[in-house]
Coordinates of C-alpha atoms in Angstrom, one line a residue:
Chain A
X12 CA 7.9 -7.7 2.0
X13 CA 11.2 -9.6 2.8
X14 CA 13.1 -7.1 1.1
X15 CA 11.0 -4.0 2.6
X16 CA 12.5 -6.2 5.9
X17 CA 16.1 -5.8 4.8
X18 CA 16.3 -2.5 3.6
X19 CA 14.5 -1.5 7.4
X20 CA 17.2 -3.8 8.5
X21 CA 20.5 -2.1 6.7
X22 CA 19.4 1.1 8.2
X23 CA 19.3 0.0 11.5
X24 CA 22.8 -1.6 10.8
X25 CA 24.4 2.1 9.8
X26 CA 23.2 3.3 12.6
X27 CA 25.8 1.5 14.4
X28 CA 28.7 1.6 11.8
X29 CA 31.3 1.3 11.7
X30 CA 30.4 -1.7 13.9
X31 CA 28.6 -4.4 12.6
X32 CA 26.3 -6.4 15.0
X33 CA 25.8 -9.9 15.2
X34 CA 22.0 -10.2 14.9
X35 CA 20.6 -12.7 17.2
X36 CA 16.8 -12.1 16.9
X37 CA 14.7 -10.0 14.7
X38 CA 11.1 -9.6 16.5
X39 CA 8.3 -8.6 14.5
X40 CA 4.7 -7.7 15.4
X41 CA 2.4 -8.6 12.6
X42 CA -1.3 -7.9 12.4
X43 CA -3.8 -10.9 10.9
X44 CA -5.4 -8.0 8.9
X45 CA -2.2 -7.1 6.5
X46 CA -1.2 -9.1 3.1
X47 CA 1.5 -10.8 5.2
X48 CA 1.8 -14.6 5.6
X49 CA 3.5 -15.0 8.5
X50 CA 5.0 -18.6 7.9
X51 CA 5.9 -17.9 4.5
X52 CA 7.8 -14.3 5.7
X53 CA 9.6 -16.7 8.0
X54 CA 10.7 -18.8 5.2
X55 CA 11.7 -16.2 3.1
X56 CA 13.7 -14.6 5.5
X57 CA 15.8 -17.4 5.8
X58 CA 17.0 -17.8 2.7
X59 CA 17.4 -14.1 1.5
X60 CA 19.7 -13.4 4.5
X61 CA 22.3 -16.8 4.3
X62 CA 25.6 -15.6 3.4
X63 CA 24.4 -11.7 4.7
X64 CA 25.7 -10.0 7.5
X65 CA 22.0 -11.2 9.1
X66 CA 23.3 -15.0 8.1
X67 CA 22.0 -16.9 11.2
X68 CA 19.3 -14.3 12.8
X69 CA 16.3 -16.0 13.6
X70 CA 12.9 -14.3 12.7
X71 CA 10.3 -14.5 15.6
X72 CA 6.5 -13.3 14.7
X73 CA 4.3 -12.0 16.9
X74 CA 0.6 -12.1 15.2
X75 CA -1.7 -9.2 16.4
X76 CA -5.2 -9.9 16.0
X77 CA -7.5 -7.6 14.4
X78 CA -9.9 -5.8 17.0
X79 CA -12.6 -3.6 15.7
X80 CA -14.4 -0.8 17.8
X81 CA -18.0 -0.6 17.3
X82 CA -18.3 3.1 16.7
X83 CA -22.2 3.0 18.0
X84 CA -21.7 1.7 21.5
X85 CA -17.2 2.0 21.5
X86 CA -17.5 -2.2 22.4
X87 CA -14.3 -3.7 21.0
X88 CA -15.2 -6.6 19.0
X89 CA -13.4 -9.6 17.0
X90 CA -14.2 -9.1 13.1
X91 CA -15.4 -12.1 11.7
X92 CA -15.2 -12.3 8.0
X93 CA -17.9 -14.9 8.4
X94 CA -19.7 -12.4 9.0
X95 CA -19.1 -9.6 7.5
X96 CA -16.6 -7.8 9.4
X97 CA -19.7 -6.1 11.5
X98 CA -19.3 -5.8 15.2
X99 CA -21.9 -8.3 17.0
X100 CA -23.2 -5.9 19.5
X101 CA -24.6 -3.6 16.8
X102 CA -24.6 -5.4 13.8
X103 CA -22.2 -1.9 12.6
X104 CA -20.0 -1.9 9.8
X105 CA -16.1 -2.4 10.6
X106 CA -15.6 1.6 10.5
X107 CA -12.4 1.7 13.2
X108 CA -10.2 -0.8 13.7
X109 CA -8.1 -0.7 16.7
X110 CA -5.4 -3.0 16.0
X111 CA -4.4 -6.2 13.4
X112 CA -3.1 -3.2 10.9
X113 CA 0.7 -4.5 12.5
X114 CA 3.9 -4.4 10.6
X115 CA 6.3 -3.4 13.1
X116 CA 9.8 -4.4 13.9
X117 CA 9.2 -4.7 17.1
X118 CA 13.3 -5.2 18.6
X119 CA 16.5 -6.6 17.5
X120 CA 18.8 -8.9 19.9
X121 CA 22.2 -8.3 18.9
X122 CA 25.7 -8.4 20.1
X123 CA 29.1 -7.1 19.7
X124 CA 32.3 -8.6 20.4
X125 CA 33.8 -7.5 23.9
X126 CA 36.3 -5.9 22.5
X127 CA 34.0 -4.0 20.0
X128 CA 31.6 -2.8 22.5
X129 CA 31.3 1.2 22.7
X130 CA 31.7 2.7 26.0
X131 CA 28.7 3.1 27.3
X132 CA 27.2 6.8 26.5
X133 CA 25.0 7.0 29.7
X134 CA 28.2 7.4 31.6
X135 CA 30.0 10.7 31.9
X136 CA 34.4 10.0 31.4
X137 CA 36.3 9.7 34.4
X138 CA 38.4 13.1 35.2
X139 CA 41.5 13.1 33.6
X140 CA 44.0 13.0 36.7
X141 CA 46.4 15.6 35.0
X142 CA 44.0 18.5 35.3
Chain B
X11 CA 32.7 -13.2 24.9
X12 CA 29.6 -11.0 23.6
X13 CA 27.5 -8.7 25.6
X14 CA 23.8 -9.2 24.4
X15 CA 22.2 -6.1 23.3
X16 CA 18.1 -5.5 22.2
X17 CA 17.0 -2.5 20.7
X18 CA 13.1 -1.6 20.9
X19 CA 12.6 -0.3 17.7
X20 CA 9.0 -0.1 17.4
X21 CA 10.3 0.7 13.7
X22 CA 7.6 0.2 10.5
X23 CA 8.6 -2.8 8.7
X24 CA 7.6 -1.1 5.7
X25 CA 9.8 2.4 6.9
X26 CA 12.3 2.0 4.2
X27 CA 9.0 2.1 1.4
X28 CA 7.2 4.9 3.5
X29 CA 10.0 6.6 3.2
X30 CA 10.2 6.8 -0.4
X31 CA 6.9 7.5 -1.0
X32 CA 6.9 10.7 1.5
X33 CA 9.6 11.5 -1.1
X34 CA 7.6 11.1 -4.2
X35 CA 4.4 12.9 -2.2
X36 CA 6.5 15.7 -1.6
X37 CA 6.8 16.1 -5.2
X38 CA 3.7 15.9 -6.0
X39 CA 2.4 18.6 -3.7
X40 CA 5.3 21.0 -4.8
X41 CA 3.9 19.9 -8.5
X42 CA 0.4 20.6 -7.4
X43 CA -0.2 17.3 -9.1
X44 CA -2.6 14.6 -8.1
X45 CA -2.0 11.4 -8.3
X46 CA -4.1 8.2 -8.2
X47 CA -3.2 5.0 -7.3
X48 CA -5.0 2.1 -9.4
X49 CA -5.5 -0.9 -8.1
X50 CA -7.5 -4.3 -8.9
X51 CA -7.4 -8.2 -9.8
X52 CA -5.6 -8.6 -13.1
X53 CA -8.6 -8.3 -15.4
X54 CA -11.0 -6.2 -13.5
X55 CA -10.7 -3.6 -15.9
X56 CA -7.6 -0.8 -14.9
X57 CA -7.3 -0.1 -18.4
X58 CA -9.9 -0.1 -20.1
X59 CA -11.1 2.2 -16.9
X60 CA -8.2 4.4 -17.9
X61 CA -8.9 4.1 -22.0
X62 CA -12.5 5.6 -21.1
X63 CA -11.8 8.4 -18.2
X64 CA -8.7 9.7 -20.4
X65 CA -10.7 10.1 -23.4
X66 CA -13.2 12.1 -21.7
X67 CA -11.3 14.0 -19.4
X68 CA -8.6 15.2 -22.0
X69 CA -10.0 18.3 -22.8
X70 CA -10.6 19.4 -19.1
X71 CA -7.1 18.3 -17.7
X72 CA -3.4 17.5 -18.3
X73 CA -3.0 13.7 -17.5
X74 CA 0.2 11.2 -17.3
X75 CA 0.0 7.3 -16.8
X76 CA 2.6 5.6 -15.0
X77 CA 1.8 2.0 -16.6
X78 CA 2.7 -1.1 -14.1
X79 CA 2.8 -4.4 -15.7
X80 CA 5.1 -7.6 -15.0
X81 CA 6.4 -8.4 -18.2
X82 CA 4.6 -6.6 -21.3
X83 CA 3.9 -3.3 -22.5
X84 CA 0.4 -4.2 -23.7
X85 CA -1.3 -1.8 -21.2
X86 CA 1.3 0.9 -22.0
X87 CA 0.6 1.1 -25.6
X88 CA -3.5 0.8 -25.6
X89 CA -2.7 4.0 -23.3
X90 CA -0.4 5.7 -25.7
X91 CA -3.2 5.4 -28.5
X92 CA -5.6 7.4 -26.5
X93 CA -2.9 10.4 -27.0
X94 CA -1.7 10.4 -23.0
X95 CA 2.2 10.4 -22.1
X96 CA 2.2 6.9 -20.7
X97 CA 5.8 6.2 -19.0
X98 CA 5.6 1.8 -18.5
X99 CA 6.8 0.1 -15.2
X100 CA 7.9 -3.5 -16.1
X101 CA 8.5 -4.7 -12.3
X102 CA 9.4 -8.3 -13.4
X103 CA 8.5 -11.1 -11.2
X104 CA 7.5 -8.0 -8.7
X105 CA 3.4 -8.3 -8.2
X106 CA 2.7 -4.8 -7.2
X107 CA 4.6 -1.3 -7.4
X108 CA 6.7 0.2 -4.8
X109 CA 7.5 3.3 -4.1
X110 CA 11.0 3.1 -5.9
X111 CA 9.3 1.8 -9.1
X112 CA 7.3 4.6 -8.9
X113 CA 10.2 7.5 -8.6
X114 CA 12.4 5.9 -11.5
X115 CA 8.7 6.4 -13.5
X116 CA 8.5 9.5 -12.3
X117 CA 12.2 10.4 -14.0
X118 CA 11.7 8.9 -16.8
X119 CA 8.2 11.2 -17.6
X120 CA 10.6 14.4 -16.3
X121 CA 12.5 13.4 -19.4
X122 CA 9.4 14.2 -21.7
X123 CA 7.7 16.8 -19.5
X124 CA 7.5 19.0 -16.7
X125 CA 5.2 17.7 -14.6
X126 CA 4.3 20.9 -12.8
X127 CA 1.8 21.3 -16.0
X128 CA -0.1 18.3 -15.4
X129 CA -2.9 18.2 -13.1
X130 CA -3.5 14.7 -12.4
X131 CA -1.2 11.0 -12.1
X132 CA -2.6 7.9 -13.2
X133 CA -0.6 5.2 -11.5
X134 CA -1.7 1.3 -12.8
X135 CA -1.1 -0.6 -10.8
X136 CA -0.2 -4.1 -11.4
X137 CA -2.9 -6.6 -11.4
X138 CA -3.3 -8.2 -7.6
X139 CA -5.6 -7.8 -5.0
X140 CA -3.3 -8.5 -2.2
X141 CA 0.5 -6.7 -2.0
X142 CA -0.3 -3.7 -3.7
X143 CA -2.8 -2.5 -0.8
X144 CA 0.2 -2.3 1.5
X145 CA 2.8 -0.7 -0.4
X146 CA 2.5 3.1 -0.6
X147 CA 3.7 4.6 -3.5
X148 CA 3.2 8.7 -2.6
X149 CA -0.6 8.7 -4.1
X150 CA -2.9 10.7 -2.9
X151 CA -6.1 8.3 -3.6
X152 CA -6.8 4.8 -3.7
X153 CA -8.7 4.0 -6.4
X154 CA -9.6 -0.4 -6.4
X155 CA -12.2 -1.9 -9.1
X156 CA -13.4 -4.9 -8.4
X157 CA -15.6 -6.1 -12.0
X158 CA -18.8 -8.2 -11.3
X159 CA -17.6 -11.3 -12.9
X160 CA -15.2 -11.8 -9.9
X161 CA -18.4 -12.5 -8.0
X162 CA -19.7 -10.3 -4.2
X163 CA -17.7 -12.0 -1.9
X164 CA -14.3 -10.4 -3.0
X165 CA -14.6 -7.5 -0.9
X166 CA -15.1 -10.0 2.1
X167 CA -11.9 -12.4 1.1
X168 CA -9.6 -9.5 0.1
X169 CA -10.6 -6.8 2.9
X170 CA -7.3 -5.2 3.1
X171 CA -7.8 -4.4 -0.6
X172 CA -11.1 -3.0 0.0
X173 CA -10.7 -1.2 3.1
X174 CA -7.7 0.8 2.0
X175 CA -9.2 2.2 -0.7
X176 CA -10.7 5.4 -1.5
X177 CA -12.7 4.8 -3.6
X178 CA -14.3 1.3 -5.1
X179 CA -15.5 1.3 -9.0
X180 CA -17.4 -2.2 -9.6
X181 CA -17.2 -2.7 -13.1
X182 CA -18.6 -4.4 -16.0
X183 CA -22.3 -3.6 -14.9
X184 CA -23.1 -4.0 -18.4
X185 CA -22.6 -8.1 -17.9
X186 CA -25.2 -7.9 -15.1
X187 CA -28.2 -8.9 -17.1
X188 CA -26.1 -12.2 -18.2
X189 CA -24.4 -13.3 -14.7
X190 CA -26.1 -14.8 -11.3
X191 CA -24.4 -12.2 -9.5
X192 CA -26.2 -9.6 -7.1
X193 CA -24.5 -6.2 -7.7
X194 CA -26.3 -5.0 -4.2
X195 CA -24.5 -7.9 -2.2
X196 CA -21.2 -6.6 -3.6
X197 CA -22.0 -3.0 -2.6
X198 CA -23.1 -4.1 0.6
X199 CA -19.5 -6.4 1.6
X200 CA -17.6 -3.4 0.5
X201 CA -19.4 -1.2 2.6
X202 CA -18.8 -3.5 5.3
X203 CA -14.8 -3.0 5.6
X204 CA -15.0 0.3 4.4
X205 CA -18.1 2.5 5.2
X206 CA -16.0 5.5 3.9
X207 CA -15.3 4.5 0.6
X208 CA -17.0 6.5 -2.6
X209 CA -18.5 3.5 -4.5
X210 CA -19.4 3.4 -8.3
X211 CA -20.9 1.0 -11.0
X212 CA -19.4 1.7 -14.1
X213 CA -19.4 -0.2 -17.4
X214 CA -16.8 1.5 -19.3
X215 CA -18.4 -0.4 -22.7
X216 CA -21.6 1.8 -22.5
X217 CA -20.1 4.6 -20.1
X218 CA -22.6 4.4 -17.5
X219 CA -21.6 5.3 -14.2
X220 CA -18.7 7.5 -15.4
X221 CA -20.2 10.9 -15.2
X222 CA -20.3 10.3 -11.3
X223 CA -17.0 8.6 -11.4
X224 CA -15.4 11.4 -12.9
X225 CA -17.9 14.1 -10.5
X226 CA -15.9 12.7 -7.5
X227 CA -12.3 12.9 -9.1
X228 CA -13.4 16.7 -10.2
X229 CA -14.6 16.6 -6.6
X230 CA -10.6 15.5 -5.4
X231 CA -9.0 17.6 -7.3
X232 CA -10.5 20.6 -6.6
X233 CA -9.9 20.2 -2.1
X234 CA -6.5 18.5 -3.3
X235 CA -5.4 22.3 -5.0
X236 CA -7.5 24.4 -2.2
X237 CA -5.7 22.5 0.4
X238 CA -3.5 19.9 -0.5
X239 CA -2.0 19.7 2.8
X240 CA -5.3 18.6 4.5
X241 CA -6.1 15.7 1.7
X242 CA -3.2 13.5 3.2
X243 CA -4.3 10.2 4.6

């Protein structure tokens, strides 16, 4: 999964080459119903970036919990592997689930140095005077 | 001295796999070639599953076997005897396939055949319960066994497993009579995460089960060639 990160991560990098951002913050959304450990992602992630162009870039998890929708009467509902998964209003089986599924980079804090800073895109160039 | 920046990506942690594995999909459509992705605890049964469903559907279609395991080719070469191009994955200290794994197989089989002239992929997965549910590998089907010596409340600890699937084969039914173990219960906590999964008992040391087992992958493979665009997940 770490690596899954980093290759997600690389992308996003050449997007902006030939510049190379200084990662602050990566933010991810995770949901409780996925095969990812969100402390041990965390821990991972720090040492497979040291010494990387990430080298320093904290890792912030956000966990989504897993919400069900009871298809019978559309209540949400909290799953409960304790019981079964099955909503409580119904007693239905956990046929739609509405979030929890969560493995999103969510944003990226970055920066450049001044200097490297594009010009800002949104703005049209001045006029030249000579014309 | 640096202007801070954020970019709301919204952006699949697992893009960089999707991606790869729309690639290999795209293959197999083109190929008209359906593929199956295997999936279980190590010992639930995967191949011996295979060794039995092979055998028997020979005769009726063209098969491969992409053959995950971590370190051996063990798997690989009980596959090989039943007379099936088996292609082995050795992923290392990896637990599961990716999609990568998956297209270097898929060149190394192109070196022994074209696989427009098989009709069916089976991927075997390496033995876990956990990673190998999130990592797409281009399949069209999820296929996860769960054997009745691993007890009913797998399903219930391992939901992501069970609810991604396809299709659920409990196996080893023919241990039932020995083992405190209430095949019903396990039915029951699969249907639970996943009310739209085919399920199956199969014991593939007397063969019961398989004739419906191999009914519903007749069943796929028949709306996967009449309209292979609509079988996507």
């Amino acid at each position: 999964m770490t690596r899954c990160l980093l290759l997600s991560m690389d992308e996003w990098r050449r997007q902006h080459s030939p510049l190379v951002p200084k990662v602050e913050r990566v933010h991810l959304q995770v949901g409780t119903f996925t095969c990812v450990e969100p402390d041990q992602l965390v821990v991972t992630w720090g040492d497979a970036v040291r010494g990387s162009w990430l080298d320093g870039a904290e890792l912030v998890i956000e966990s989504v919990l897993l919400v069900g929708r009871c298809v019978p009467c559309q209540a949400t509902y909290r799953p409960d592997p304790s019981c079964g998964f099955r909503s409580p209003c119904c007693d239905h089986p956990m046929e739609e689930i509405v979030s929890g599924r969560e493995l999103r980079i969510r944003s990226v804090a970055y920066a450049f140095a001044d200097q490297a800073v594009p010009a800002p895109a949104a703005h049209p160039p001045a006029p030249c005077p000579a014309a | 001295m640096h202007m801070p920046l954020e970019d709301n990506l919204g952006l699949n942690l697992l893009a960089a796999n999707q991606h790869r594995a729309d690639h290999n999909r795209a293959h197999f459509d083109a190929w008209k070639l359906l593929c199956l992705n295997v999936m279980s605890s190590p010992g639930a049964g995967k191949t011996s599953l295979l060794e039995r469903s092979l055998a028997a559907l020979a005769s009726r279609w063209s098969m491969a076997v992409l053959e995950g395991d971590m370190t051996t080719l063990l798997d690989a070469e009980r596959l090989e005897a039943v007379g099936i191009p088996v292609v082995p994955i050795t992923t290392g200290r990896a637990c599961h396939l990716d999609a990568a794994m998956v297209s270097g197989g898929l060149k190394l089989l192109q070196q022994r055949l074209d696989p427009a002239d098989l009709d069916v992929l089976w991927v075997e997965n390496v033995g876990n319960l956990v990673c190998p549910a999130e990592f797409a590998i281009g399949e069209h089907r999820k296929v996860a066994l769960l054997s009745v010596t691993e007890g009913d409340d797998k399903p219930l600890k391992y939901p992501v497993m069970f609810r991604e699937a396809d299709c659920v084969l409990i196996t080893k039914v023919d241990l039932l009579p020995h083992l405190p173990v209430d095949v019903e219960r396990i039915e029951v906590h699969i249907r639970q995460v996943n009310p739209a999964a085919a399920v199956f008992r199969l014991s593939a040391t007397s063969g019961e089960g398989f004739e419906a087992w191999h009914g519903w992958l007749a069943d796929q493979l028949t709306a996967f060639r009449s309209a292979p665009a609509l079988v996507h997940a």
